[in-house]
PDB file of N, CA and C in Angstrom:
ATOM      1  N   MET A  96     -54.051  25.301  12.814  1.00 77.00           N
ATOM      2  CA  MET A  96     -55.127  26.101  13.363  1.00 77.00           C
ATOM      3  C   MET A  96     -56.449  25.829  12.648  1.00 77.00           C
ATOM      4  N   ILE A  97     -56.382  25.676  11.335  1.00 82.00           N
ATOM      5  CA  ILE A  97     -57.601  25.407  10.562  1.00 82.00           C
ATOM      6  C   ILE A  97     -58.180  24.044  10.937  1.00 82.00           C
ATOM      7  N   TYR A  98     -57.303  23.084  11.247  1.00 85.00           N
ATOM      8  CA  TYR A  98     -57.786  21.756  11.609  1.00 85.00           C
ATOM      9  C   TYR A  98     -58.552  21.785  12.933  1.00 85.00           C
ATOM     10  N   ILE A  99     -58.076  22.574  13.862  1.00 88.00           N
ATOM     11  CA  ILE A  99     -58.753  22.684  15.150  1.00 88.00           C
ATOM     12  C   ILE A  99     -60.120  23.324  14.982  1.00 88.00           C
ATOM     13  N   VAL A 100     -60.191  24.378  14.177  1.00 89.00           N
ATOM     14  CA  VAL A 100     -61.463  25.059  13.940  1.00 89.00           C
ATOM     15  C   VAL A 100     -62.433  24.127  13.222  1.00 89.00           C
ATOM     16  N   SER A 101     -61.935  23.376  12.248  1.00 90.00           N
ATOM     17  CA  SER A 101     -62.819  22.455  11.523  1.00 90.00           C
ATOM     18  C   SER A 101     -63.309  21.326  12.425  1.00 90.00           C
ATOM     19  N   LEU A 102     -62.470  20.861  13.351  1.00 90.00           N
ATOM     20  CA  LEU A 102     -62.905  19.842  14.301  1.00 90.00           C
ATOM     21  C   LEU A 102     -63.965  20.391  15.248  1.00 90.00           C
ATOM     22  N   ILE A 103     -63.816  21.619  15.680  1.00 90.00           N
ATOM     23  CA  ILE A 103     -64.809  22.238  16.557  1.00 90.00           C
ATOM     24  C   ILE A 103     -66.134  22.396  15.820  1.00 90.00           C
ATOM     25  N   VAL A 104     -66.084  22.849  14.579  1.00 87.00           N
ATOM     26  CA  VAL A 104     -67.306  23.007  13.783  1.00 87.00           C
ATOM     27  C   VAL A 104     -67.967  21.653  13.555  1.00 87.00           C
ATOM     28  N   LEU A 105     -67.196  20.627  13.278  1.00 86.00           N
ATOM     29  CA  LEU A 105     -67.735  19.287  13.091  1.00 86.00           C
ATOM     30  C   LEU A 105     -68.375  18.776  14.376  1.00 86.00           C
ATOM     31  N   PHE A 106     -67.741  18.996  15.512  1.00 86.00           N
ATOM     32  CA  PHE A 106     -68.291  18.569  16.798  1.00 86.00           C
ATOM     33  C   PHE A 106     -69.607  19.278  17.096  1.00 86.00           C
ATOM     34  N   ILE A 107     -69.651  20.579  16.859  1.00 85.00           N
ATOM     35  CA  ILE A 107     -70.888  21.342  17.080  1.00 85.00           C
ATOM     36  C   ILE A 107     -71.984  20.859  16.138  1.00 85.00           C
ATOM     37  N   GLY A 108     -71.634  20.557  14.905  1.00 80.00           N
ATOM     38  CA  GLY A 108     -72.625  20.057  13.950  1.00 80.00           C
ATOM     39  C   GLY A 108     -73.194  18.717  14.369  1.00 80.00           C
ATOM     40  N   VAL A 109     -72.345  17.826  14.831  1.00 76.00           N
ATOM     41  CA  VAL A 109     -72.817  16.506  15.250  1.00 76.00           C
ATOM     42  C   VAL A 109     -73.692  16.614  16.490  1.00 76.00           C
ATOM     43  N   THR A 110     -73.236  17.364  17.487  1.00 78.00           N
ATOM     44  CA  THR A 110     -74.013  17.448  18.724  1.00 78.00           C
ATOM     45  C   THR A 110     -75.253  18.303  18.572  1.00 78.00           C
ATOM     46  N   GLY A 111     -75.227  19.273  17.700  1.00 76.00           N
ATOM     47  CA  GLY A 111     -76.364  20.179  17.565  1.00 76.00           C
ATOM     48  C   GLY A 111     -77.437  19.714  16.615  1.00 76.00           C
ATOM     49  N   PHE A 112     -77.063  18.942  15.591  1.00 75.00           N
ATOM     50  CA  PHE A 112     -78.027  18.580  14.568  1.00 75.00           C
ATOM     51  C   PHE A 112     -78.336  17.092  14.491  1.00 75.00           C
ATOM     52  N   ILE A 113     -77.384  16.260  14.767  1.00 76.00           N
ATOM     53  CA  ILE A 113     -77.600  14.818  14.635  1.00 76.00           C
ATOM     54  C   ILE A 113     -78.110  14.204  15.935  1.00 76.00           C
ATOM     55  N   THR A 114     -77.588  14.635  17.060  1.00 73.00           N
ATOM     56  CA  THR A 114     -77.985  14.084  18.351  1.00 73.00           C
ATOM     57  C   THR A 114     -79.480  14.202  18.632  1.00 73.00           C
ATOM     58  N   PRO A 115     -80.156  15.327  18.345  1.00 71.00           N
ATOM     59  CA  PRO A 115     -81.606  15.374  18.597  1.00 71.00           C
ATOM     60  C   PRO A 115     -82.405  14.345  17.805  1.00 71.00           C
ATOM     61  N   PHE A 116     -81.979  14.048  16.587  1.00 74.00           N
ATOM     62  CA  PHE A 116     -82.685  13.038  15.802  1.00 74.00           C
ATOM     63  C   PHE A 116     -82.517  11.650  16.402  1.00 74.00           C
ATOM     64  N   ILE A 117     -81.329  11.346  16.881  1.00 76.00           N
ATOM     65  CA  ILE A 117     -81.092  10.054  17.526  1.00 76.00           C
ATOM     66  C   ILE A 117     -81.887   9.978  18.832  1.00 76.00           C
ATOM     67  N   ARG A 118     -81.906  11.082  19.596  1.00 74.00           N
ATOM     68  CA  ARG A 118     -82.647  11.110  20.851  1.00 74.00           C
ATOM     69  C   ARG A 118     -84.142  10.902  20.605  1.00 74.00           C
ATOM     70  N   LEU A 119     -84.663  11.499  19.535  1.00 72.00           N
ATOM     71  CA  LEU A 119     -86.077  11.340  19.197  1.00 72.00           C
ATOM     72  C   LEU A 119     -86.403   9.895  18.840  1.00 72.00           C
ATOM     73  N   LYS A 120     -85.529   9.240  18.107  1.00 78.00           N
ATOM     74  CA  LYS A 120     -85.758   7.839  17.729  1.00 78.00           C
ATOM     75  C   LYS A 120     -85.708   6.910  18.936  1.00 78.00           C
ATOM     76  N   ARG A 121     -84.965   7.293  19.969  1.00 80.00           N
ATOM     77  CA  ARG A 121     -84.824   6.435  21.143  1.00 80.00           C
ATOM     78  C   ARG A 121     -85.779   6.791  22.272  1.00 80.00           C
ATOM     79  N   THR A 122     -86.730   7.679  22.008  1.00 84.00           N
ATOM     80  CA  THR A 122     -87.710   8.063  23.015  1.00 84.00           C
ATOM     81  C   THR A 122     -89.066   7.498  22.620  1.00 84.00           C
ATOM     82  N   SER A 123     -89.734   6.872  23.581  1.00 86.00           N
ATOM     83  CA  SER A 123     -91.048   6.298  23.298  1.00 86.00           C
ATOM     84  C   SER A 123     -91.913   6.388  24.554  1.00 86.00           C
ATOM     85  N   PHE A 124     -93.203   6.228  24.344  1.00 88.00           N
ATOM     86  CA  PHE A 124     -94.121   6.201  25.480  1.00 88.00           C
ATOM     87  C   PHE A 124     -95.254   5.247  25.169  1.00 88.00           C
ATOM     88  N   GLU A 125     -95.850   4.732  26.243  1.00 90.00           N
ATOM     89  CA  GLU A 125     -96.975   3.815  26.119  1.00 90.00           C
ATOM     90  C   GLU A 125     -98.042   4.219  27.124  1.00 90.00           C
ATOM     91  N   ILE A 126     -99.259   4.369  26.626  1.00 91.00           N
ATOM     92  CA  ILE A 126    -100.392   4.694  27.488  1.00 91.00           C
ATOM     93  C   ILE A 126    -101.073   3.376  27.824  1.00 91.00           C
ATOM     94  N   GLY A 127    -100.796   2.873  29.016  1.00 90.00           N
ATOM     95  CA  GLY A 127    -101.345   1.594  29.438  1.00 90.00           C
ATOM     96  C   GLY A 127    -102.679   1.746  30.141  1.00 90.00           C
ATOM     97  N   HIS A 128    -103.177   0.629  30.658  1.00 88.00           N
ATOM     98  CA  HIS A 128    -104.463   0.637  31.345  1.00 88.00           C
ATOM     99  C   HIS A 128    -104.362   1.254  32.739  1.00 88.00           C
ATOM    100  N   ARG A 129    -103.228   1.015  33.430  1.00 89.00           N
ATOM    101  CA  ARG A 129    -103.072   1.497  34.799  1.00 89.00           C
ATOM    102  C   ARG A 129    -101.964   2.542  34.962  1.00 89.00           C
ATOM    103  N   HIS A 130    -101.101   2.688  33.962  1.00 91.00           N
ATOM    104  CA  HIS A 130     -99.971   3.596  34.116  1.00 91.00           C
ATOM    105  C   HIS A 130     -99.520   4.132  32.757  1.00 91.00           C
ATOM    106  N   LEU A 131     -98.715   5.162  32.825  1.00 91.00           N
ATOM    107  CA  LEU A 131     -98.079   5.758  31.665  1.00 91.00           C
ATOM    108  C   LEU A 131     -96.600   5.424  31.745  1.00 91.00           C
ATOM    109  N   GLU A 132     -96.046   4.868  30.680  1.00 93.00           N
ATOM    110  CA  GLU A 132     -94.649   4.465  30.676  1.00 93.00           C
ATOM    111  C   GLU A 132     -93.894   5.280  29.638  1.00 93.00           C
ATOM    112  N   ILE A 133     -92.809   5.924  30.069  1.00 90.00           N
ATOM    113  CA  ILE A 133     -91.993   6.750  29.191  1.00 90.00           C
ATOM    114  C   ILE A 133     -90.579   6.202  29.219  1.00 90.00           C
ATOM    115  N   GLN A 134     -90.013   5.960  28.038  1.00 90.00           N
ATOM    116  CA  GLN A 134     -88.650   5.466  27.936  1.00 90.00           C
ATOM    117  C   GLN A 134     -87.859   6.463  27.098  1.00 90.00           C
ATOM    118  N   SER A 135     -86.731   6.937  27.645  1.00 85.00           N
ATOM    119  CA  SER A 135     -85.941   7.926  26.932  1.00 85.00           C
ATOM    120  C   SER A 135     -84.477   7.771  27.289  1.00 85.00           C
ATOM    121  N   GLY A 136     -83.633   8.444  26.546  1.00 82.00           N
ATOM    122  CA  GLY A 136     -82.201   8.438  26.808  1.00 82.00           C
ATOM    123  C   GLY A 136     -81.423   8.261  25.529  1.00 82.00           C
ATOM    124  N   LEU A 137     -80.302   8.956  25.451  1.00 79.00           N
ATOM    125  CA  LEU A 137     -79.470   8.873  24.262  1.00 79.00           C
ATOM    126  C   LEU A 137     -78.494   7.707  24.380  1.00 79.00           C
ATOM    127  N   TYR A 138     -77.686   7.702  25.410  1.00 82.00           N
ATOM    128  CA  TYR A 138     -76.709   6.634  25.606  1.00 82.00           C
ATOM    129  C   TYR A 138     -77.171   5.637  26.657  1.00 82.00           C
ATOM    130  N   PHE A 139     -77.844   6.111  27.685  1.00 87.00           N
ATOM    131  CA  PHE A 139     -78.364   5.256  28.740  1.00 87.00           C
ATOM    132  C   PHE A 139     -79.876   5.408  28.768  1.00 87.00           C
ATOM    133  N   GLN A 140     -80.579   4.311  28.622  1.00 87.00           N
ATOM    134  CA  GLN A 140     -82.037   4.337  28.588  1.00 87.00           C
ATOM    135  C   GLN A 140     -82.594   4.433  30.009  1.00 87.00           C
ATOM    136  N   LYS A 141     -83.564   5.327  30.172  1.00 90.00           N
ATOM    137  CA  LYS A 141     -84.272   5.459  31.443  1.00 90.00           C
ATOM    138  C   LYS A 141     -85.733   5.165  31.190  1.00 90.00           C
ATOM    139  N   ARG A 142     -86.336   4.454  32.107  1.00 92.00           N
ATOM    140  CA  ARG A 142     -87.752   4.111  31.984  1.00 92.00           C
ATOM    141  C   ARG A 142     -88.493   4.664  33.191  1.00 92.00           C
ATOM    142  N   TYR A 143     -89.503   5.487  32.919  1.00 91.00           N
ATOM    143  CA  TYR A 143     -90.341   6.068  33.965  1.00 91.00           C
ATOM    144  C   TYR A 143     -91.731   5.462  33.848  1.00 91.00           C
ATOM    145  N   VAL A 144     -92.228   4.949  34.949  1.00 92.00           N
ATOM    146  CA  VAL A 144     -93.588   4.414  34.999  1.00 92.00           C
ATOM    147  C   VAL A 144     -94.366   5.298  35.956  1.00 92.00           C
ATOM    148  N   GLN A 145     -95.387   5.946  35.432  1.00 91.00           N
ATOM    149  CA  GLN A 145     -96.177   6.884  36.212  1.00 91.00           C
ATOM    150  C   GLN A 145     -97.599   6.362  36.350  1.00 91.00           C
ATOM    151  N   PRO A 146     -98.030   5.958  37.564  1.00 91.00           N
ATOM    152  CA  PRO A 146     -99.419   5.528  37.737  1.00 91.00           C
ATOM    153  C   PRO A 146    -100.365   6.710  37.543  1.00 91.00           C
ATOM    154  N   TYR A 147    -101.555   6.421  37.069  1.00 90.00           N
ATOM    155  CA  TYR A 147    -102.512   7.488  36.783  1.00 90.00           C
ATOM    156  C   TYR A 147    -102.983   8.219  38.036  1.00 90.00           C
ATOM    157  N   ASN A 148    -102.966   7.543  39.189  1.00 89.00           N
ATOM    158  CA  ASN A 148    -103.436   8.230  40.392  1.00 89.00           C
ATOM    159  C   ASN A 148    -102.448   9.284  40.881  1.00 89.00           C
ATOM    160  N   ARG A 149    -101.244   9.352  40.320  1.00 89.00           N
ATOM    161  CA  ARG A 149    -100.255  10.371  40.683  1.00 89.00           C
ATOM    162  C   ARG A 149    -100.260  11.573  39.723  1.00 89.00           C
ATOM    163  N   ILE A 150    -100.919  11.459  38.597  1.00 91.00           N
ATOM    164  CA  ILE A 150    -100.923  12.527  37.597  1.00 91.00           C
ATOM    165  C   ILE A 150    -101.934  13.595  37.983  1.00 91.00           C
ATOM    166  N   GLN A 151    -101.506  14.855  37.972  1.00 90.00           N
ATOM    167  CA  GLN A 151    -102.403  15.962  38.292  1.00 90.00           C
ATOM    168  C   GLN A 151    -103.062  16.524  37.038  1.00 90.00           C
ATOM    169  N   TYR A 152    -102.268  16.842  36.035  1.00 90.00           N
ATOM    170  CA  TYR A 152    -102.841  17.329  34.790  1.00 90.00           C
ATOM    171  C   TYR A 152    -101.853  17.129  33.645  1.00 90.00           C
ATOM    172  N   VAL A 153    -102.342  17.286  32.430  1.00 94.00           N
ATOM    173  CA  VAL A 153    -101.551  17.098  31.220  1.00 94.00           C
ATOM    174  C   VAL A 153    -101.736  18.334  30.353  1.00 94.00           C
ATOM    175  N   THR A 154    -100.645  18.903  29.866  1.00 94.00           N
ATOM    176  CA  THR A 154    -100.726  20.068  28.996  1.00 94.00           C
ATOM    177  C   THR A 154     -99.968  19.801  27.700  1.00 94.00           C
ATOM    178  N   ILE A 155    -100.258  20.610  26.717  1.00 93.00           N
ATOM    179  CA  ILE A 155     -99.552  20.556  25.437  1.00 93.00           C
ATOM    180  C   ILE A 155     -98.699  21.808  25.343  1.00 93.00           C
ATOM    181  N   LYS A 156     -97.414  21.626  25.088  1.00 92.00           N
ATOM    182  CA  LYS A 156     -96.480  22.744  25.038  1.00 92.00           C
ATOM    183  C   LYS A 156     -95.977  22.918  23.609  1.00 92.00           C
ATOM    184  N   HIS A 157     -95.872  24.160  23.185  1.00 89.00           N
ATOM    185  CA  HIS A 157     -95.333  24.467  21.857  1.00 89.00           C
ATOM    186  C   HIS A 157     -94.870  25.910  21.839  1.00 89.00           C
ATOM    187  N   GLY A 158     -94.020  26.212  20.899  1.00 87.00           N
ATOM    188  CA  GLY A 158     -93.545  27.571  20.692  1.00 87.00           C
ATOM    189  C   GLY A 158     -93.887  28.006  19.278  1.00 87.00           C
ATOM    190  N   PRO A 159     -93.491  29.206  18.898  1.00 88.00           N
ATOM    191  CA  PRO A 159     -93.847  29.687  17.565  1.00 88.00           C
ATOM    192  C   PRO A 159     -93.199  28.887  16.433  1.00 88.00           C
ATOM    193  N   ILE A 160     -91.954  28.484  16.623  1.00 84.00           N
ATOM    194  CA  ILE A 160     -91.282  27.712  15.569  1.00 84.00           C
ATOM    195  C   ILE A 160     -91.822  26.293  15.531  1.00 84.00           C
ATOM    196  N   SER A 161     -91.994  25.669  16.694  1.00 83.00           N
ATOM    197  CA  SER A 161     -92.503  24.299  16.723  1.00 83.00           C
ATOM    198  C   SER A 161     -93.947  24.235  16.230  1.00 83.00           C
ATOM    199  N   ARG A 162     -94.724  25.261  16.489  1.00 83.00           N
ATOM    200  CA  ARG A 162     -96.108  25.301  15.990  1.00 83.00           C
ATOM    201  C   ARG A 162     -96.116  25.378  14.464  1.00 83.00           C
ATOM    202  N   ARG A 163     -95.190  26.162  13.921  1.00 86.00           N
ATOM    203  CA  ARG A 163     -95.092  26.284  12.456  1.00 86.00           C
ATOM    204  C   ARG A 163     -94.671  24.960  11.815  1.00 86.00           C
ATOM    205  N   LEU A 164     -93.843  24.197  12.521  1.00 84.00           N
ATOM    206  CA  LEU A 164     -93.398  22.895  12.021  1.00 84.00           C
ATOM    207  C   LEU A 164     -94.321  21.758  12.439  1.00 84.00           C
ATOM    208  N   ASN A 165     -95.424  22.076  13.143  1.00 86.00           N
ATOM    209  CA  ASN A 165     -96.401  21.098  13.637  1.00 86.00           C
ATOM    210  C   ASN A 165     -95.746  20.086  14.584  1.00 86.00           C
ATOM    211  N   ILE A 166     -94.965  20.623  15.531  1.00 86.00           N
ATOM    212  CA  ILE A 166     -94.310  19.801  16.549  1.00 86.00           C
ATOM    213  C   ILE A 166     -94.825  20.247  17.908  1.00 86.00           C
ATOM    214  N   TYR A 167     -95.372  19.318  18.663  1.00 90.00           N
ATOM    215  CA  TYR A 167     -95.936  19.623  19.976  1.00 90.00           C
ATOM    216  C   TYR A 167     -95.369  18.643  20.992  1.00 90.00           C
ATOM    217  N   PHE A 168     -95.259  19.094  22.229  1.00 90.00           N
ATOM    218  CA  PHE A 168     -94.791  18.260  23.325  1.00 90.00           C
ATOM    219  C   PHE A 168     -95.925  18.086  24.321  1.00 90.00           C
ATOM    220  N   LEU A 169     -96.074  16.889  24.821  1.00 92.00           N
ATOM    221  CA  LEU A 169     -97.068  16.610  25.843  1.00 92.00           C
ATOM    222  C   LEU A 169     -96.353  16.611  27.188  1.00 92.00           C
ATOM    223  N   VAL A 170     -96.855  17.390  28.140  1.00 94.00           N
ATOM    224  CA  VAL A 170     -96.226  17.510  29.459  1.00 94.00           C
ATOM    225  C   VAL A 170     -97.157  16.886  30.491  1.00 94.00           C
ATOM    226  N   VAL A 171     -96.695  15.846  31.167  1.00 93.00           N
ATOM    227  CA  VAL A 171     -97.454  15.172  32.219  1.00 93.00           C
ATOM    228  C   VAL A 171     -96.924  15.687  33.549  1.00 93.00           C
ATOM    229  N   VAL A 172     -97.789  16.333  34.335  1.00 93.00           N
ATOM    230  CA  VAL A 172     -97.380  16.990  35.578  1.00 93.00           C
ATOM    231  C   VAL A 172     -97.901  16.191  36.766  1.00 93.00           C
ATOM    232  N   THR A 173     -96.990  15.905  37.698  1.00 89.00           N
ATOM    233  CA  THR A 173     -97.358  15.274  38.962  1.00 89.00           C
ATOM    234  C   THR A 173     -96.996  16.243  40.084  1.00 89.00           C
ATOM    235  N   ALA A 174     -97.176  15.825  41.326  1.00 86.00           N
ATOM    236  CA  ALA A 174     -96.866  16.705  42.453  1.00 86.00           C
ATOM    237  C   ALA A 174     -95.366  16.972  42.550  1.00 86.00           C
ATOM    238  N   GLY A 175     -94.555  16.025  42.140  1.00 86.00           N
ATOM    239  CA  GLY A 175     -93.118  16.172  42.304  1.00 86.00           C
ATOM    240  C   GLY A 175     -92.347  16.601  41.089  1.00 86.00           C
ATOM    241  N   ASN A 176     -92.842  16.319  39.908  1.00 89.00           N
ATOM    242  CA  ASN A 176     -92.076  16.641  38.706  1.00 89.00           C
ATOM    243  C   ASN A 176     -92.985  16.720  37.485  1.00 89.00           C
ATOM    244  N   GLN A 177     -92.365  16.901  36.348  1.00 90.00           N
ATOM    245  CA  GLN A 177     -93.098  16.870  35.085  1.00 90.00           C
ATOM    246  C   GLN A 177     -92.273  16.093  34.069  1.00 90.00           C
ATOM    247  N   ARG A 178     -92.955  15.347  33.241  1.00 88.00           N
ATOM    248  CA  ARG A 178     -92.312  14.528  32.208  1.00 88.00           C
ATOM    249  C   ARG A 178     -92.766  15.020  30.842  1.00 88.00           C
ATOM    250  N   PHE A 179     -91.825  15.131  29.924  1.00 88.00           N
ATOM    251  CA  PHE A 179     -92.124  15.542  28.566  1.00 88.00           C
ATOM    252  C   PHE A 179     -92.190  14.305  27.688  1.00 88.00           C
ATOM    253  N   LEU A 180     -93.285  14.148  26.973  1.00 87.00           N
ATOM    254  CA  LEU A 180     -93.394  13.098  25.997  1.00 87.00           C
ATOM    255  C   LEU A 180     -92.821  13.603  24.679  1.00 87.00           C
ATOM    256  N   PRO A 181     -92.360  12.724  23.819  1.00 81.00           N
ATOM    257  CA  PRO A 181     -91.619  13.160  22.634  1.00 81.00           C
ATOM    258  C   PRO A 181     -92.446  14.005  21.675  1.00 81.00           C
ATOM    259  N   MET A 182     -91.733  14.564  20.704  1.00 82.00           N
ATOM    260  CA  MET A 182     -92.375  15.412  19.705  1.00 82.00           C
ATOM    261  C   MET A 182     -93.423  14.639  18.930  1.00 82.00           C
ATOM    262  N   MET A 183     -94.542  15.294  18.680  1.00 86.00           N
ATOM    263  CA  MET A 183     -95.619  14.660  17.921  1.00 86.00           C
ATOM    264  C   MET A 183     -96.446  15.745  17.255  1.00 86.00           C
ATOM    265  N   GLY A 184     -97.299  15.339  16.333  1.00 87.00           N
ATOM    266  CA  GLY A 184     -98.187  16.274  15.666  1.00 87.00           C
ATOM    267  C   GLY A 184     -99.317  16.716  16.581  1.00 87.00           C
ATOM    268  N   ARG A 185    -100.028  17.760  16.163  1.00 89.00           N
ATOM    269  CA  ARG A 185    -101.083  18.323  17.002  1.00 89.00           C
ATOM    270  C   ARG A 185    -102.209  17.325  17.258  1.00 89.00           C
ATOM    271  N   ASP A 186    -102.646  16.612  16.220  1.00 91.00           N
ATOM    272  CA  ASP A 186    -103.735  15.644  16.387  1.00 91.00           C
ATOM    273  C   ASP A 186    -103.351  14.523  17.334  1.00 91.00           C
ATOM    274  N   MET A 187    -102.142  14.024  17.188  1.00 91.00           N
ATOM    275  CA  MET A 187    -101.687  12.940  18.062  1.00 91.00           C
ATOM    276  C   MET A 187    -101.535  13.439  19.500  1.00 91.00           C
ATOM    277  N   ALA A 188    -101.066  14.669  19.683  1.00 91.00           N
ATOM    278  CA  ALA A 188    -100.913  15.227  21.025  1.00 91.00           C
ATOM    279  C   ALA A 188    -102.275  15.393  21.704  1.00 91.00           C
ATOM    280  N   GLU A 189    -103.254  15.899  20.972  1.00 93.00           N
ATOM    281  CA  GLU A 189    -104.602  16.058  21.545  1.00 93.00           C
ATOM    282  C   GLU A 189    -105.210  14.707  21.899  1.00 93.00           C
ATOM    283  N   GLU A 190    -105.030  13.735  21.013  1.00 93.00           N
ATOM    284  CA  GLU A 190    -105.580  12.395  21.258  1.00 93.00           C
ATOM    285  C   GLU A 190    -104.928  11.747  22.479  1.00 93.00           C
ATOM    286  N   ALA A 191    -103.601  11.864  22.592  1.00 92.00           N
ATOM    287  CA  ALA A 191    -102.895  11.282  23.734  1.00 92.00           C
ATOM    288  C   ALA A 191    -103.293  11.989  25.026  1.00 92.00           C
ATOM    289  N   ARG A 192    -103.432  13.317  24.998  1.00 93.00           N
ATOM    290  CA  ARG A 192    -103.830  14.066  26.189  1.00 93.00           C
ATOM    291  C   ARG A 192    -105.218  13.650  26.655  1.00 93.00           C
ATOM    292  N   LEU A 193    -106.153  13.520  25.713  1.00 93.00           N
ATOM    293  CA  LEU A 193    -107.508  13.104  26.082  1.00 93.00           C
ATOM    294  C   LEU A 193    -107.534  11.683  26.636  1.00 93.00           C
ATOM    295  N   LYS A 194    -106.741  10.804  26.042  1.00 93.00           N
ATOM    296  CA  LYS A 194    -106.701   9.417  26.523  1.00 93.00           C
ATOM    297  C   LYS A 194    -106.116   9.340  27.931  1.00 93.00           C
ATOM    298  N   ILE A 195    -105.043  10.094  28.193  1.00 92.00           N
ATOM    299  CA  ILE A 195    -104.440  10.088  29.521  1.00 92.00           C
ATOM    300  C   ILE A 195    -105.404  10.679  30.543  1.00 92.00           C
ATOM    301  N   MET A 196    -106.031  11.800  30.216  1.00 91.00           N
ATOM    302  CA  MET A 196    -106.958  12.432  31.158  1.00 91.00           C
ATOM    303  C   MET A 196    -108.193  11.563  31.405  1.00 91.00           C
ATOM    304  N   THR A 197    -108.649  10.823  30.402  1.00 91.00           N
ATOM    305  CA  THR A 197    -109.753   9.885  30.601  1.00 91.00           C
ATOM    306  C   THR A 197    -109.347   8.790  31.577  1.00 91.00           C
ATOM    307  N   ASN A 198    -108.126   8.278  31.416  1.00 90.00           N
ATOM    308  CA  ASN A 198    -107.634   7.249  32.339  1.00 90.00           C
ATOM    309  C   ASN A 198    -107.437   7.807  33.743  1.00 90.00           C
ATOM    310  N   VAL A 199    -107.026   9.062  33.855  1.00 89.00           N
ATOM    311  CA  VAL A 199    -106.862   9.682  35.172  1.00 89.00           C
ATOM    312  C   VAL A 199    -108.213   9.826  35.860  1.00 89.00           C
ATOM    313  N   LYS A 200    -109.236  10.202  35.114  1.00 88.00           N
ATOM    314  CA  LYS A 200    -110.568  10.367  35.700  1.00 88.00           C
ATOM    315  C   LYS A 200    -111.191   9.044  36.115  1.00 88.00           C
ATOM    316  N   GLU A 201    -110.779   7.942  35.503  1.00 85.00           N
ATOM    317  CA  GLU A 201    -111.320   6.628  35.840  1.00 85.00           C
ATOM    318  C   GLU A 201    -110.716   6.045  37.105  1.00 85.00           C
ATOM    319  N   VAL A 202    -109.646   6.637  37.626  1.00 81.00           N
ATOM    320  CA  VAL A 202    -108.996   6.109  38.830  1.00 81.00           C
ATOM    321  C   VAL A 202    -109.930   6.287  40.016  1.00 81.00           C
ATOM    322  N   LEU A 203    -110.139   5.192  40.746  1.00 72.00           N
ATOM    323  CA  LEU A 203    -111.062   5.215  41.882  1.00 72.00           C
ATOM    324  C   LEU A 203    -110.373   5.540  43.202  1.00 72.00           C
ATOM    325  N   ASP A 204    -109.122   5.078  43.356  1.00 70.00           N
ATOM    326  CA  ASP A 204    -108.450   5.319  44.628  1.00 70.00           C
ATOM    327  C   ASP A 204    -107.797   6.700  44.596  1.00 70.00           C
ATOM    328  N   ASP A 205    -107.728   7.315  45.769  1.00 64.00           N
ATOM    329  CA  ASP A 205    -107.142   8.639  45.902  1.00 64.00           C
ATOM    330  C   ASP A 205    -105.918   8.535  46.801  1.00 64.00           C
ATOM    331  N   VAL A 206    -104.974   9.368  46.552  1.00 58.00           N
ATOM    332  CA  VAL A 206    -103.725   9.340  47.337  1.00 58.00           C
ATOM    333  C   VAL A 206    -103.903  10.117  48.602  1.00 58.00           C
TER     334      VAL A 206
END
């Protein structure tokens, strides 16, 4: 019985504490000239390419604990969905948001 409980505790520890760090290391984004590219996934990598003419707005999301730890998420919102960019500091989040919004404003064609 003790072995089963210890295996359950070990499984919860691995999935609850180690997996987020691995997921963070495997998540990246690139702010390109014509599009925003987000690559994420723990076991299977997914790549999302979002053209700037599809982006409606960009927000910075945080909670009380993440604000205390200086962890912010950038949320890119389109008409159909929203994409979360990985954890970053406040300065980097503000800089990335301004860069994306500048690129969105430079788009000449409208959908």
